[in-house]
Amino acid sequence: MTGGMPIIRFMREHLERVAVVLDEVMAETAATGVLTPWEHVDWLRLHADLLDRLGAAAGDGSGVSGRGELVRDRAERMADRLNRLPSVDVGPGQQAVEQLAVSGDPHLFRGEPAPDQ
């Protein structure tokens, strides 16, 4: 049944584009500085939930799958800091992955260099 594959691929590409726009809008809103720290945690949790839904619709192996978990981890680390709970320090690699998950730049998320602007 190869007749359905282009539709699935087409849909997956659109879902990945929606995820990129979602990342951009969520990051822009968080960067405005109008959110309290706890509102920022809730904002990240909402972002993670939306990415989870997009990832589920796109299916395994898509560029969207798993991104919600990365954003959720960031939200929970932030909540731990706000609660003054000890947390495990993340290394440079994890920080890069976290940034890629919320940067909105699909090149960064796929490990590609960003194009010159």
PDB file of C-alpha atoms in Angstrom:
ATOM      1  CA  MET A   1       0.000   0.000   0.000  1.00  0.00           C
ATOM      2  CA  THR A   2       2.337   2.707  -1.174  1.00  0.00           C
ATOM      3  CA  GLY A   3      -0.567   4.940  -2.213  1.00  0.00           C
ATOM      4  CA  GLY A   4      -0.974   6.255   1.346  1.00  0.00           C
ATOM      5  CA  MET A   5       2.682   7.003   1.992  1.00  0.00           C
ATOM      6  CA  PRO A   6       2.919  10.392   0.215  1.00  0.00           C
ATOM      7  CA  ILE A   7      -0.068  11.640   2.205  1.00  0.00           C
ATOM      8  CA  ILE A   8       1.515  10.513   5.470  1.00  0.00           C
ATOM      9  CA  ARG A   9       4.858  12.051   4.489  1.00  0.00           C
ATOM     10  CA  PHE A  10       3.080  15.259   3.438  1.00  0.00           C
ATOM     11  CA  MET A  11       1.203  15.378   6.739  1.00  0.00           C
ATOM     12  CA  ARG A  12       4.352  14.648   8.741  1.00  0.00           C
ATOM     13  CA  GLU A  13       6.205  17.501   7.024  1.00  0.00           C
ATOM     14  CA  HIS A  14       3.371  19.883   7.871  1.00  0.00           C
ATOM     15  CA  LEU A  15       3.299  18.733  11.488  1.00  0.00           C
ATOM     16  CA  GLU A  16       7.046  19.325  11.720  1.00  0.00           C
ATOM     17  CA  ARG A  17       6.567  22.836  10.306  1.00  0.00           C
ATOM     18  CA  VAL A  18       3.799  23.475  12.843  1.00  0.00           C
ATOM     19  CA  ALA A  19       6.167  22.345  15.619  1.00  0.00           C
ATOM     20  CA  VAL A  20       8.842  24.795  14.438  1.00  0.00           C
ATOM     21  CA  VAL A  21       6.361  27.681  14.429  1.00  0.00           C
ATOM     22  CA  LEU A  22       5.085  26.582  17.842  1.00  0.00           C
ATOM     23  CA  ASP A  23       8.658  26.591  19.181  1.00  0.00           C
ATOM     24  CA  GLU A  24       9.221  30.094  17.817  1.00  0.00           C
ATOM     25  CA  VAL A  25       6.005  31.536  19.252  1.00  0.00           C
ATOM     26  CA  MET A  26       6.428  29.866  22.632  1.00  0.00           C
ATOM     27  CA  ALA A  27      10.056  31.055  22.900  1.00  0.00           C
ATOM     28  CA  GLU A  28       9.154  34.607  21.826  1.00  0.00           C
ATOM     29  CA  THR A  29       6.399  34.795  24.418  1.00  0.00           C
ATOM     30  CA  ALA A  30       8.643  33.464  27.190  1.00  0.00           C
ATOM     31  CA  ALA A  31      11.374  35.943  26.187  1.00  0.00           C
ATOM     32  CA  THR A  32       9.091  38.950  26.694  1.00  0.00           C
ATOM     33  CA  GLY A  33       9.741  38.752  30.417  1.00  0.00           C
ATOM     34  CA  VAL A  34       6.090  39.201  31.375  1.00  0.00           C
ATOM     35  CA  LEU A  35       5.759  35.694  32.807  1.00  0.00           C
ATOM     36  CA  THR A  36       6.462  35.052  36.468  1.00  0.00           C
ATOM     37  CA  PRO A  37       8.829  32.128  37.094  1.00  0.00           C
ATOM     38  CA  TRP A  38       5.910  29.784  37.841  1.00  0.00           C
ATOM     39  CA  GLU A  39       3.988  31.009  34.799  1.00  0.00           C
ATOM     40  CA  HIS A  40       7.105  30.228  32.770  1.00  0.00           C
ATOM     41  CA  VAL A  41       7.088  26.678  34.166  1.00  0.00           C
ATOM     42  CA  ASP A  42       3.421  26.314  33.199  1.00  0.00           C
ATOM     43  CA  TRP A  43       4.179  27.800  29.769  1.00  0.00           C
ATOM     44  CA  LEU A  44       6.930  25.227  29.213  1.00  0.00           C
ATOM     45  CA  ARG A  45       4.595  22.438  30.342  1.00  0.00           C
ATOM     46  CA  LEU A  46       1.964  23.622  27.864  1.00  0.00           C
ATOM     47  CA  HIS A  47       4.633  23.761  25.152  1.00  0.00           C
ATOM     48  CA  ALA A  48       5.636  20.180  26.007  1.00  0.00           C
ATOM     49  CA  ASP A  49       2.018  18.975  25.893  1.00  0.00           C
ATOM     50  CA  LEU A  50       1.463  20.568  22.482  1.00  0.00           C
ATOM     51  CA  LEU A  51       4.679  19.055  21.125  1.00  0.00           C
ATOM     52  CA  ASP A  52       3.601  15.658  22.491  1.00  0.00           C
ATOM     53  CA  ARG A  53       0.324  15.913  20.564  1.00  0.00           C
ATOM     54  CA  LEU A  54       2.133  16.896  17.364  1.00  0.00           C
ATOM     55  CA  GLY A  55       4.640  14.085  17.882  1.00  0.00           C
ATOM     56  CA  ALA A  56       1.863  11.539  18.375  1.00  0.00           C
ATOM     57  CA  ALA A  57       0.159  12.700  15.186  1.00  0.00           C
ATOM     58  CA  ALA A  58       3.427  12.649  13.220  1.00  0.00           C
ATOM     59  CA  GLY A  59       4.363   9.174  14.429  1.00  0.00           C
ATOM     60  CA  ASP A  60       7.621   7.547  15.442  1.00  0.00           C
ATOM     61  CA  GLY A  61      10.685   8.604  13.551  1.00  0.00           C
ATOM     62  CA  SER A  62       9.464  12.114  12.870  1.00  0.00           C
ATOM     63  CA  GLY A  63      11.428  15.201  13.814  1.00  0.00           C
ATOM     64  CA  VAL A  64       8.705  16.057  16.321  1.00  0.00           C
ATOM     65  CA  SER A  65       8.773  12.808  18.311  1.00  0.00           C
ATOM     66  CA  GLY A  66      10.416  13.206  21.688  1.00  0.00           C
ATOM     67  CA  ARG A  67      10.721  16.983  21.608  1.00  0.00           C
ATOM     68  CA  GLY A  68       7.965  17.425  24.178  1.00  0.00           C
ATOM     69  CA  GLU A  69       9.926  15.343  26.657  1.00  0.00           C
ATOM     70  CA  LEU A  70      12.947  17.632  26.311  1.00  0.00           C
ATOM     71  CA  VAL A  71      10.852  20.733  26.966  1.00  0.00           C
ATOM     72  CA  ARG A  72       9.086  19.026  29.878  1.00  0.00           C
ATOM     73  CA  ASP A  73      12.461  18.150  31.420  1.00  0.00           C
ATOM     74  CA  ARG A  74      13.420  21.815  31.222  1.00  0.00           C
ATOM     75  CA  ALA A  75      10.153  22.819  32.925  1.00  0.00           C
ATOM     76  CA  GLU A  76      10.670  20.313  35.721  1.00  0.00           C
ATOM     77  CA  ARG A  77      14.275  21.425  36.298  1.00  0.00           C
ATOM     78  CA  MET A  78      13.040  25.014  36.507  1.00  0.00           C
ATOM     79  CA  ALA A  79      10.318  23.975  38.975  1.00  0.00           C
ATOM     80  CA  ASP A  80      12.925  22.143  41.061  1.00  0.00           C
ATOM     81  CA  ARG A  81      15.071  25.285  41.162  1.00  0.00           C
ATOM     82  CA  LEU A  82      12.067  27.358  42.206  1.00  0.00           C
ATOM     83  CA  ASN A  83      11.343  24.833  44.960  1.00  0.00           C
ATOM     84  CA  ARG A  84      15.047  24.911  45.874  1.00  0.00           C
ATOM     85  CA  LEU A  85      15.416  21.179  45.341  1.00  0.00           C
ATOM     86  CA  PRO A  86      18.862  19.885  44.465  1.00  0.00           C
ATOM     87  CA  SER A  87      19.181  18.984  40.823  1.00  0.00           C
ATOM     88  CA  VAL A  88      21.718  17.240  38.689  1.00  0.00           C
ATOM     89  CA  ASP A  89      23.920  19.645  36.782  1.00  0.00           C
ATOM     90  CA  VAL A  90      23.579  19.277  33.055  1.00  0.00           C
ATOM     91  CA  GLY A  91      26.612  19.240  30.862  1.00  0.00           C
ATOM     92  CA  PRO A  92      27.184  21.245  27.702  1.00  0.00           C
ATOM     93  CA  GLY A  93      25.736  18.489  25.517  1.00  0.00           C
ATOM     94  CA  GLN A  94      22.438  18.430  27.391  1.00  0.00           C
ATOM     95  CA  GLN A  95      22.236  22.223  27.342  1.00  0.00           C
ATOM     96  CA  ALA A  96      22.682  22.148  23.574  1.00  0.00           C
ATOM     97  CA  VAL A  97      19.944  19.541  23.154  1.00  0.00           C
ATOM     98  CA  GLU A  98      17.646  21.592  25.393  1.00  0.00           C
ATOM     99  CA  GLN A  99      18.330  24.714  23.363  1.00  0.00           C
ATOM    100  CA  LEU A 100      17.680  22.848  20.136  1.00  0.00           C
ATOM    101  CA  ALA A 101      14.347  21.623  21.433  1.00  0.00           C
ATOM    102  CA  VAL A 102      13.071  25.113  22.092  1.00  0.00           C
ATOM    103  CA  SER A 103      15.040  27.237  19.649  1.00  0.00           C
ATOM    104  CA  GLY A 104      12.586  26.982  16.786  1.00  0.00           C
ATOM    105  CA  ASP A 105      15.449  26.522  14.329  1.00  0.00           C
ATOM    106  CA  PRO A 106      14.976  23.176  12.587  1.00  0.00           C
ATOM    107  CA  HIS A 107      18.603  23.214  11.427  1.00  0.00           C
ATOM    108  CA  LEU A 108      19.796  23.277  15.009  1.00  0.00           C
ATOM    109  CA  PHE A 109      17.385  20.562  16.076  1.00  0.00           C
ATOM    110  CA  ARG A 110      18.610  18.240  13.340  1.00  0.00           C
ATOM    111  CA  GLY A 111      22.229  18.986  14.230  1.00  0.00           C
ATOM    112  CA  GLU A 112      22.832  21.000  11.078  1.00  0.00           C
ATOM    113  CA  PRO A 113      24.605  24.349  11.108  1.00  0.00           C
ATOM    114  CA  ALA A 114      22.280  27.325  10.826  1.00  0.00           C
ATOM    115  CA  PRO A 115      22.343  29.043   7.448  1.00  0.00           C
ATOM    116  CA  ASP A 116      24.065  32.416   7.248  1.00  0.00           C
ATOM    117  CA  GLN A 117      21.544  35.202   7.516  1.00  0.00           C
TER     118      GLN A 117
END
